[in-house]
Short mmCIF file of C-alpha atoms in Angstrom, two decimals:
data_model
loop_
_atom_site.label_atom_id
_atom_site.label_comp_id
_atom_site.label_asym_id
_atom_site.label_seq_id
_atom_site.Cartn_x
_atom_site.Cartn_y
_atom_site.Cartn_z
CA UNK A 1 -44.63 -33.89 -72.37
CA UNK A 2 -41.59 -32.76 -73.84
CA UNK A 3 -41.26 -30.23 -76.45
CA UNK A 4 -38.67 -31.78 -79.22
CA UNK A 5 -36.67 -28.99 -81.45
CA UNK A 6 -35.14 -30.30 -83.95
CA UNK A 7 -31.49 -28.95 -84.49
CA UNK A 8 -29.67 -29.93 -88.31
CA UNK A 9 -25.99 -29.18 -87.90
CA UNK A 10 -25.03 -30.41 -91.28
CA UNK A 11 -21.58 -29.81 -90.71
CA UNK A 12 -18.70 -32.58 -91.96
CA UNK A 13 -15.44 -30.64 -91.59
CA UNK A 14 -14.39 -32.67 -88.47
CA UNK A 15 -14.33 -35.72 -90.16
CA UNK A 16 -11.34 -37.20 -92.75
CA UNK A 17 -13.85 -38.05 -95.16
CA UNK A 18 -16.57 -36.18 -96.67
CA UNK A 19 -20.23 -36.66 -97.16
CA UNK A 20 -21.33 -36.88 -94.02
CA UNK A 21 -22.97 -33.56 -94.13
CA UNK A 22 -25.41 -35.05 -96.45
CA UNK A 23 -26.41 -37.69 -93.50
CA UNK A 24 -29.55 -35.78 -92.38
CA UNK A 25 -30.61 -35.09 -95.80
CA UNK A 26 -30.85 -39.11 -96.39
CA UNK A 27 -32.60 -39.43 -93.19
CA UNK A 28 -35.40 -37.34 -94.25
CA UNK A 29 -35.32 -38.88 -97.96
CA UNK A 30 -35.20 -41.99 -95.46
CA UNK A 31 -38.23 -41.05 -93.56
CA UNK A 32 -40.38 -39.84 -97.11
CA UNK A 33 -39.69 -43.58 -98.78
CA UNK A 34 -41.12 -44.82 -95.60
CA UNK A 35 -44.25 -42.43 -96.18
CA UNK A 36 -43.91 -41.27 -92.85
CA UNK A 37 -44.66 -37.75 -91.86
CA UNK A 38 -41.69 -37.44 -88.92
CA UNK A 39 -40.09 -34.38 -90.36
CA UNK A 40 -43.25 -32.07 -90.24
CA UNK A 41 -44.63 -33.03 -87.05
CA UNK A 42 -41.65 -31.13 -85.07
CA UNK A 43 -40.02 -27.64 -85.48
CA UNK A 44 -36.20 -27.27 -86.52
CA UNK A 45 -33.44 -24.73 -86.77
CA UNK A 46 -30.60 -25.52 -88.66
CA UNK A 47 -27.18 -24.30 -87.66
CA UNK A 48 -25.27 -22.27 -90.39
CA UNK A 49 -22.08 -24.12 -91.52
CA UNK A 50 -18.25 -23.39 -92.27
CA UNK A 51 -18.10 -26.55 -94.80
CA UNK A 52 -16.49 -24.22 -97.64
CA UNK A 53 -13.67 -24.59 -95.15
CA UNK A 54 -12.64 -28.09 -97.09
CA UNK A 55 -11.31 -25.77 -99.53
CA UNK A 56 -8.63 -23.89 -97.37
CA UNK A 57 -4.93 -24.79 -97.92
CA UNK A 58 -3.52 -23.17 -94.59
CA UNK A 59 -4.23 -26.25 -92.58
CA UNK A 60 -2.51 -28.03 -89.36
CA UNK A 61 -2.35 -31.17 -89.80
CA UNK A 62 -2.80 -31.60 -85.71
CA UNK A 63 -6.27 -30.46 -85.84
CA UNK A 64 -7.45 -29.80 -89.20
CA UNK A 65 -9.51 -26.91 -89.98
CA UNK A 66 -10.03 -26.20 -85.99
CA UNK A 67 -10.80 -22.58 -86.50
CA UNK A 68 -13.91 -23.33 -88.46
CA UNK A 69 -14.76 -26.44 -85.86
CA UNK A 70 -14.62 -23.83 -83.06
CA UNK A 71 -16.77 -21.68 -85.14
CA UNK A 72 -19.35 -24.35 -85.65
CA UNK A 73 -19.37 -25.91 -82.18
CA UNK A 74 -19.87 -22.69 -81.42
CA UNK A 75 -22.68 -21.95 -83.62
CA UNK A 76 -24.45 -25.08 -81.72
CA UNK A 77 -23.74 -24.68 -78.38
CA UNK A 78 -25.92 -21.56 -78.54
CA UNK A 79 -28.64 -23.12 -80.89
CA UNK A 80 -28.94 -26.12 -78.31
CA UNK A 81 -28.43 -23.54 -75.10
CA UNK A 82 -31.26 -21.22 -76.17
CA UNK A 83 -33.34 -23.81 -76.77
CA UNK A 84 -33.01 -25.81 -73.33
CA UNK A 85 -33.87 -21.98 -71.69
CA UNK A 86 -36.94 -22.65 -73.99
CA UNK A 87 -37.78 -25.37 -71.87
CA UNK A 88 -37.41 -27.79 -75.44
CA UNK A 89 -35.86 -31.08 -75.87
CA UNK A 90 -32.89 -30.50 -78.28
CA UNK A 91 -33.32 -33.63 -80.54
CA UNK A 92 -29.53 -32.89 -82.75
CA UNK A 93 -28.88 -34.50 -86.24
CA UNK A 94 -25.21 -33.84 -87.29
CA UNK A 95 -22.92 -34.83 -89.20
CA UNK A 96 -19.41 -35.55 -88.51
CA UNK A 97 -19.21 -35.98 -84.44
CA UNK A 98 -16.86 -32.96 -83.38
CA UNK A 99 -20.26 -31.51 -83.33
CA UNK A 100 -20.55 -33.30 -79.71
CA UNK A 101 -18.63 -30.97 -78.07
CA UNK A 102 -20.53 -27.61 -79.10
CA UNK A 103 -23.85 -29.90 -77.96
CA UNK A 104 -22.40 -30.57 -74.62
CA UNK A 105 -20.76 -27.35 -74.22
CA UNK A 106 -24.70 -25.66 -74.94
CA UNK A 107 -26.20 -28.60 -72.28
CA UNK A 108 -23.68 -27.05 -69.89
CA UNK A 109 -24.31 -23.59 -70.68
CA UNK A 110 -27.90 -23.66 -70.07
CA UNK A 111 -27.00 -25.14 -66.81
CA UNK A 112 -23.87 -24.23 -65.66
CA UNK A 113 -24.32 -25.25 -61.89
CA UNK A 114 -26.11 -29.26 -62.87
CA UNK A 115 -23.67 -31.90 -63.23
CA UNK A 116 -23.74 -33.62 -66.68
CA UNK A 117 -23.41 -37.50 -67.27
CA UNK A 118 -22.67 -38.25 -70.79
CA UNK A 119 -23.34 -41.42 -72.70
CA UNK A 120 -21.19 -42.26 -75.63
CA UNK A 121 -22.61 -45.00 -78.19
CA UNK A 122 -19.77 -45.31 -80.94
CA UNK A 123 -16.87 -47.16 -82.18
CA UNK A 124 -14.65 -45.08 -81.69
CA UNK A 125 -13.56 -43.36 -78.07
CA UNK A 126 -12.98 -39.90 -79.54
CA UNK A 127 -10.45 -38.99 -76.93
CA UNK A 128 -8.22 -37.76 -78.87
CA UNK A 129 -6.35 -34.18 -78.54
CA UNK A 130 -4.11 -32.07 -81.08
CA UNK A 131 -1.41 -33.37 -78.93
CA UNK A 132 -2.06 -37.53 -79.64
CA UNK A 133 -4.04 -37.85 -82.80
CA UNK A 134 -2.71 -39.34 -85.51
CA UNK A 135 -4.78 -38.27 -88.04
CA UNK A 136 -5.53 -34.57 -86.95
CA UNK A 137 -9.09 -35.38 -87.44
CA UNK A 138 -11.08 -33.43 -84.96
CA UNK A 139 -14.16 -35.89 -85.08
CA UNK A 140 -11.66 -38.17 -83.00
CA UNK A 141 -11.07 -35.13 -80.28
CA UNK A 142 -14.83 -33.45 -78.89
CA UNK A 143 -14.56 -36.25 -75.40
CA UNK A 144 -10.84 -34.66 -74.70
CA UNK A 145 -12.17 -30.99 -75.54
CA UNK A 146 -15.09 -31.36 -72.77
CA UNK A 147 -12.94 -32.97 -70.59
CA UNK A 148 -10.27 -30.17 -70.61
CA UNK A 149 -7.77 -33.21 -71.09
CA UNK A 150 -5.29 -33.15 -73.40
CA UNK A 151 -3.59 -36.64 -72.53
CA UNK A 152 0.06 -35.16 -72.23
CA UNK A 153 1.23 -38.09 -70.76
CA UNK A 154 1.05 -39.55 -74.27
CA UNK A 155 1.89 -36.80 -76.85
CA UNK A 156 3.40 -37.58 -80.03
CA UNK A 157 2.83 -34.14 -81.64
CA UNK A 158 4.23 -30.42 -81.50
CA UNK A 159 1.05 -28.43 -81.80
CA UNK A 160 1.53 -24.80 -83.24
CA UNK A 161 0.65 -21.43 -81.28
CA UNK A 162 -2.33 -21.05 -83.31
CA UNK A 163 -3.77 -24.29 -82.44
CA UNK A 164 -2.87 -24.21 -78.88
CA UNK A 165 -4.72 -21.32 -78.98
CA UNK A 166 -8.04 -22.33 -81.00
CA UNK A 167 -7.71 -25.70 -79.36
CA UNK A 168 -7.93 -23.94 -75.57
CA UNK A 169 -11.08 -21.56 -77.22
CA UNK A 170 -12.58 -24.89 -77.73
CA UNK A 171 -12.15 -26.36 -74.55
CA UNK A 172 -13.84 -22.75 -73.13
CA UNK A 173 -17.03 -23.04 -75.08
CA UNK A 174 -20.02 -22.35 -73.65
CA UNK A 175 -18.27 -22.24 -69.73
CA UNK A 176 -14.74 -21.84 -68.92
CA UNK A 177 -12.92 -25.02 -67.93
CA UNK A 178 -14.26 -28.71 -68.30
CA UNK A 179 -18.01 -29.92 -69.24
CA UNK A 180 -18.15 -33.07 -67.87
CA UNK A 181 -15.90 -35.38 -65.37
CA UNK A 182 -14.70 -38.70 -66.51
CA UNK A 183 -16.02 -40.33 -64.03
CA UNK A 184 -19.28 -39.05 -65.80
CA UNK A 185 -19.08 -41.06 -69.01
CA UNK A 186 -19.62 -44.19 -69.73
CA UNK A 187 -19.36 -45.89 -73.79
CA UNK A 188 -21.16 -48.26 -75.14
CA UNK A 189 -19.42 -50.40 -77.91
CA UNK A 190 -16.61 -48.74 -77.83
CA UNK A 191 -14.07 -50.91 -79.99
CA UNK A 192 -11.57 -49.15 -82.05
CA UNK A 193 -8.79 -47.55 -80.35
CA UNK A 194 -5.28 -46.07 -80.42
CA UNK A 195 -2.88 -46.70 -78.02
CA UNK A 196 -2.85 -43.05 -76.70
CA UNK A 197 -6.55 -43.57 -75.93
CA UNK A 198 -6.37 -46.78 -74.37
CA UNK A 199 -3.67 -45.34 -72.16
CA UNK A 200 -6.30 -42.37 -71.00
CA UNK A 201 -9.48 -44.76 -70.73
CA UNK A 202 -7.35 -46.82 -68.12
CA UNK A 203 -6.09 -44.21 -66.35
CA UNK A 204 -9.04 -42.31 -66.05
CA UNK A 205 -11.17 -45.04 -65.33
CA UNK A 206 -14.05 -44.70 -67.91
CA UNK A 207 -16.44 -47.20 -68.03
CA UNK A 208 -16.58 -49.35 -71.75
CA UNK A 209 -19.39 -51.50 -72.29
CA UNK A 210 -18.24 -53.34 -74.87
CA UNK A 211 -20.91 -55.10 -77.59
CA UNK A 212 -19.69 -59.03 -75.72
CA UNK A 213 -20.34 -57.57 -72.52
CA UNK A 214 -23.49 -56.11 -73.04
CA UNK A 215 -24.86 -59.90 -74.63
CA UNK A 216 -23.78 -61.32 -72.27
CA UNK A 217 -24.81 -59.46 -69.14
CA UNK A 218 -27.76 -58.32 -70.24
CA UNK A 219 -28.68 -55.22 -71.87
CA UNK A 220 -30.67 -54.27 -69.37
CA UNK A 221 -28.39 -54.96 -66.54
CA UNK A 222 -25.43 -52.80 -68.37
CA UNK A 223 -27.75 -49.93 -68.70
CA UNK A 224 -29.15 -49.79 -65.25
CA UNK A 225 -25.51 -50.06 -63.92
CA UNK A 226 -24.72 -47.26 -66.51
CA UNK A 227 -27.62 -45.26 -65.04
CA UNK A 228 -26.37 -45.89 -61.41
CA UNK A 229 -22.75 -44.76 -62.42
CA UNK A 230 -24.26 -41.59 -63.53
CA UNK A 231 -26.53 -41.04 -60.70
CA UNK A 232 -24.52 -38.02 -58.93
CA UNK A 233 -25.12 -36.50 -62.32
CA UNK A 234 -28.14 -33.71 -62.72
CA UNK A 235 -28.70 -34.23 -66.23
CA UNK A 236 -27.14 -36.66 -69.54
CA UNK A 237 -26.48 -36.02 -72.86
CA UNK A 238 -26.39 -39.12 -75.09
CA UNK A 239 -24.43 -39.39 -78.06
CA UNK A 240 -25.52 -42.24 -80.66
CA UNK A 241 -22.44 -42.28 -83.86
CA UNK A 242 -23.87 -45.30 -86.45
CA UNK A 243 -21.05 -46.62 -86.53
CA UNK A 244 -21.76 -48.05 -83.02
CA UNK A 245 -23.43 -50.20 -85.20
CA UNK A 246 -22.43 -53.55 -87.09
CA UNK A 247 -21.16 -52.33 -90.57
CA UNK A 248 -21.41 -55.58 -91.64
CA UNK A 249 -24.99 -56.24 -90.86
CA UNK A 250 -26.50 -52.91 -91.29
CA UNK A 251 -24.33 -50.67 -93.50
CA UNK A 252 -20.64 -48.98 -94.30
CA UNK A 253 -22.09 -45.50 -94.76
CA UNK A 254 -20.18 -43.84 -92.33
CA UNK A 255 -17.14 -42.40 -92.08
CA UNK A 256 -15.24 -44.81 -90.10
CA UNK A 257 -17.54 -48.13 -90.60
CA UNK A 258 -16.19 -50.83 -88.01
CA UNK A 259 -17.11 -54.63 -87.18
CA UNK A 260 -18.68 -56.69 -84.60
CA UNK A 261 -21.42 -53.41 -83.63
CA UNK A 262 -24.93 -53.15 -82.26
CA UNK A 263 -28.15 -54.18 -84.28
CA UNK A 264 -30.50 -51.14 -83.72
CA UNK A 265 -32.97 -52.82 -81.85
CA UNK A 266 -30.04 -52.72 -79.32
CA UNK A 267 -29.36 -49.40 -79.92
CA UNK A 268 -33.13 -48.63 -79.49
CA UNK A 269 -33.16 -50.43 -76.10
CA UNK A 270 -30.17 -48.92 -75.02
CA UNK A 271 -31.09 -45.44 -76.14
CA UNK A 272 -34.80 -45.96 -74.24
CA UNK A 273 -33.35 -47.34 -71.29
CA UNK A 274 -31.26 -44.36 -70.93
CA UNK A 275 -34.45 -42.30 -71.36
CA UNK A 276 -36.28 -43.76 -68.63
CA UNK A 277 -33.70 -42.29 -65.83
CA UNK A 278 -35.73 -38.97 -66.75
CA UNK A 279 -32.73 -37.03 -66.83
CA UNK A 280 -31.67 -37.27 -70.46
CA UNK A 281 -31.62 -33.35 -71.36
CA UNK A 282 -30.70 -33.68 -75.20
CA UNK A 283 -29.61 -36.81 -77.79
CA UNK A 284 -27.61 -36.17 -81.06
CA UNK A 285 -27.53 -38.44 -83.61
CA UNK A 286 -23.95 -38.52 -86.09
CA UNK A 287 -21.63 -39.56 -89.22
CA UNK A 288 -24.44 -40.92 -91.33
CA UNK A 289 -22.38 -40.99 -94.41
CA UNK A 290 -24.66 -41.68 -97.70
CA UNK A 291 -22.00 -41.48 -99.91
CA UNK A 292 -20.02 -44.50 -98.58
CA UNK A 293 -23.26 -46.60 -98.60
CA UNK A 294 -23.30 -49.14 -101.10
CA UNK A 295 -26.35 -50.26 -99.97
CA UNK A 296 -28.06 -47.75 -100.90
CA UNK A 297 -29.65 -45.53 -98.45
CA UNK A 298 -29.22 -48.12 -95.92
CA UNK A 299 -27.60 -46.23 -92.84
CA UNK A 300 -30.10 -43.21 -92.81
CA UNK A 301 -32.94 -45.96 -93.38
CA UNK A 302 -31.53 -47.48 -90.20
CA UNK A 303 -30.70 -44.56 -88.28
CA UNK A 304 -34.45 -43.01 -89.11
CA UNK A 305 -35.90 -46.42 -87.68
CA UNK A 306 -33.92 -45.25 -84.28
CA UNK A 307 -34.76 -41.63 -84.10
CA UNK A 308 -38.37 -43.17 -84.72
CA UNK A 309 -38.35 -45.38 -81.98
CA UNK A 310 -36.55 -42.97 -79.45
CA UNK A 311 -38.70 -40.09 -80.51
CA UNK A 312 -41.73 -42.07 -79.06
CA UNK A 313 -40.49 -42.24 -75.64
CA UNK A 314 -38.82 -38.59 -75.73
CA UNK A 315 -42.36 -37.18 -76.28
CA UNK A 316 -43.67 -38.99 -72.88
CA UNK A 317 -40.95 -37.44 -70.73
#
């Protein structure tokens, strides 16, 4: 039976907007409306955070604030690291999602010699480097940094010293040179993309299963065939953003709500079916925004009913 450690990284400054450091905060206010008793059945550590780094002026607007990301990706790559060595299941709330690559970085330190698979359940492809983004938004950069793919071919911007510099720290975290091969990842409702990104996805070949295809294959068929694209791989990390889900039908509290998403009893199944390959090593949960919910506390409410449901079939591995 796995041991679940619960890691709050309530970090936000990878993300354009803010609030979503708040997110795990209205998950557990989530979780007490619901009288449930979630939060104190499992130990936590939470990771210490550089969000007074909104306030800095010196910024590049390639990869904003990527001295502090490095710091905190950092920060969790050890937190989720140590506690794989522990022999516990790193169950990671976070906010914004440049978090992903200090998780995946700590999966990898831990074991340095497996081969990670990595599934991606967002909106967004978050493929992005300091060299193609057009925001400078590192939440749109953590796939590129674990890759150790900066997407050249497509560069629109002249990146200072300083952030070629950080930038290549980041790609180093944890173990020199890339985390995972993109053959190894596969996204799930992936459905908002710049060109830059749709470029690299092609090129590289990684595997999309868009919301459509899923319907209409089968859920169950697109995970299984996820599972056996993976099945070189040791170990997988999954990676759930909300705003793989329908903003529409569930909630715009997150940073970058988009249309035509997941319900989460899709996301649950998805999630689960993932979990049943036995080789899921850590999930992270990201960008529940409560301050761009006008629906309340929708999102966490939502995203609680998830970690809920996955959380079940975690403790039977």
């Amino acid at each position: 039976m796995s041991k679940i450690k619960i890691i709050k990284n309530r970090s936000d400054i990878g993300a354009g907007t803010r609030g979503s450091d708040l997110g795990i905060d209205a998950i557990e206010i989530a979780a007490i409306n619901k009288h449930s008793n979630y939060f104190d059945q499992f130990n936590y550590e939470d990771v210490i955070t550089e969000n007074e780094s909104i306030y800095d002026k010196v910024n590049n607007s390639f990869a904003k604030r990527i001295g502090s990301v490095y710091k905190q990706c950092y920060r969790l790559s050890d937190h989720v690291k140590n506690n794989l060595l522990k022999g516990n299941f790193p169950l990671v709330l976070s906010g914004d999602h440049s978090s992903a690559l200090g998780t995946i970085s700590g999966v990898k330190a831990a074991y340095p010699n497996k081969r990670l698979g990595v599934v991606w359940i967002d909106a967004h492809a978050d493929i992005h480097s300091p060299y193609t983004s057009p925001s400078g938004n590192i939440h749109g950069m953590p796939l590129a940094a674990a890759m150790g793919d900066d997407n050249l071919d497509c560069q629109i911007n002249e990146v200072k010293d300083e952030t070629y510099t950080l930038w290549e720290k980041m790609k180093n975290i944890g173990v020199d040179d890339a985390k995972v091969l993109p053959s190894d990842i596969v996204y799930f409702g992936v459905r908002d993309t710049e060109e830059p990104e749709d470029k690299q996805i092609e090129k590289l070949g990684i595997k999309n299963y868009m919301v459509a295809e899923v319907r209409y294959r089968g859920l169950e068929t697109c995970v299984a065939e996820a599972i056996d694209r993976l099945s070189d791989c040791d170990m997988i990390y999954i990676s759930f953003d909300v705003d793989s889900m329908d903003c529409d039908m569930i909630s715009y509290g997150t940073g970058t709500p988009v249309p035509k998403g997941f319900d989460e009893k899709e996301i649950v199944e998805i999630i689960n079916g993932l979990l049943a390959s036995k080789k899921v090593a850590c999930v992270e949960f990201v960008e529940v925004n409560p301050l761009l919910d006008f629906k309340g506390n929708k999102m966490a409410e939502t995203a609680f009913e998830v970690l809920e449901e996955v959380t079940k079939v975690i403790q039977k591995l």
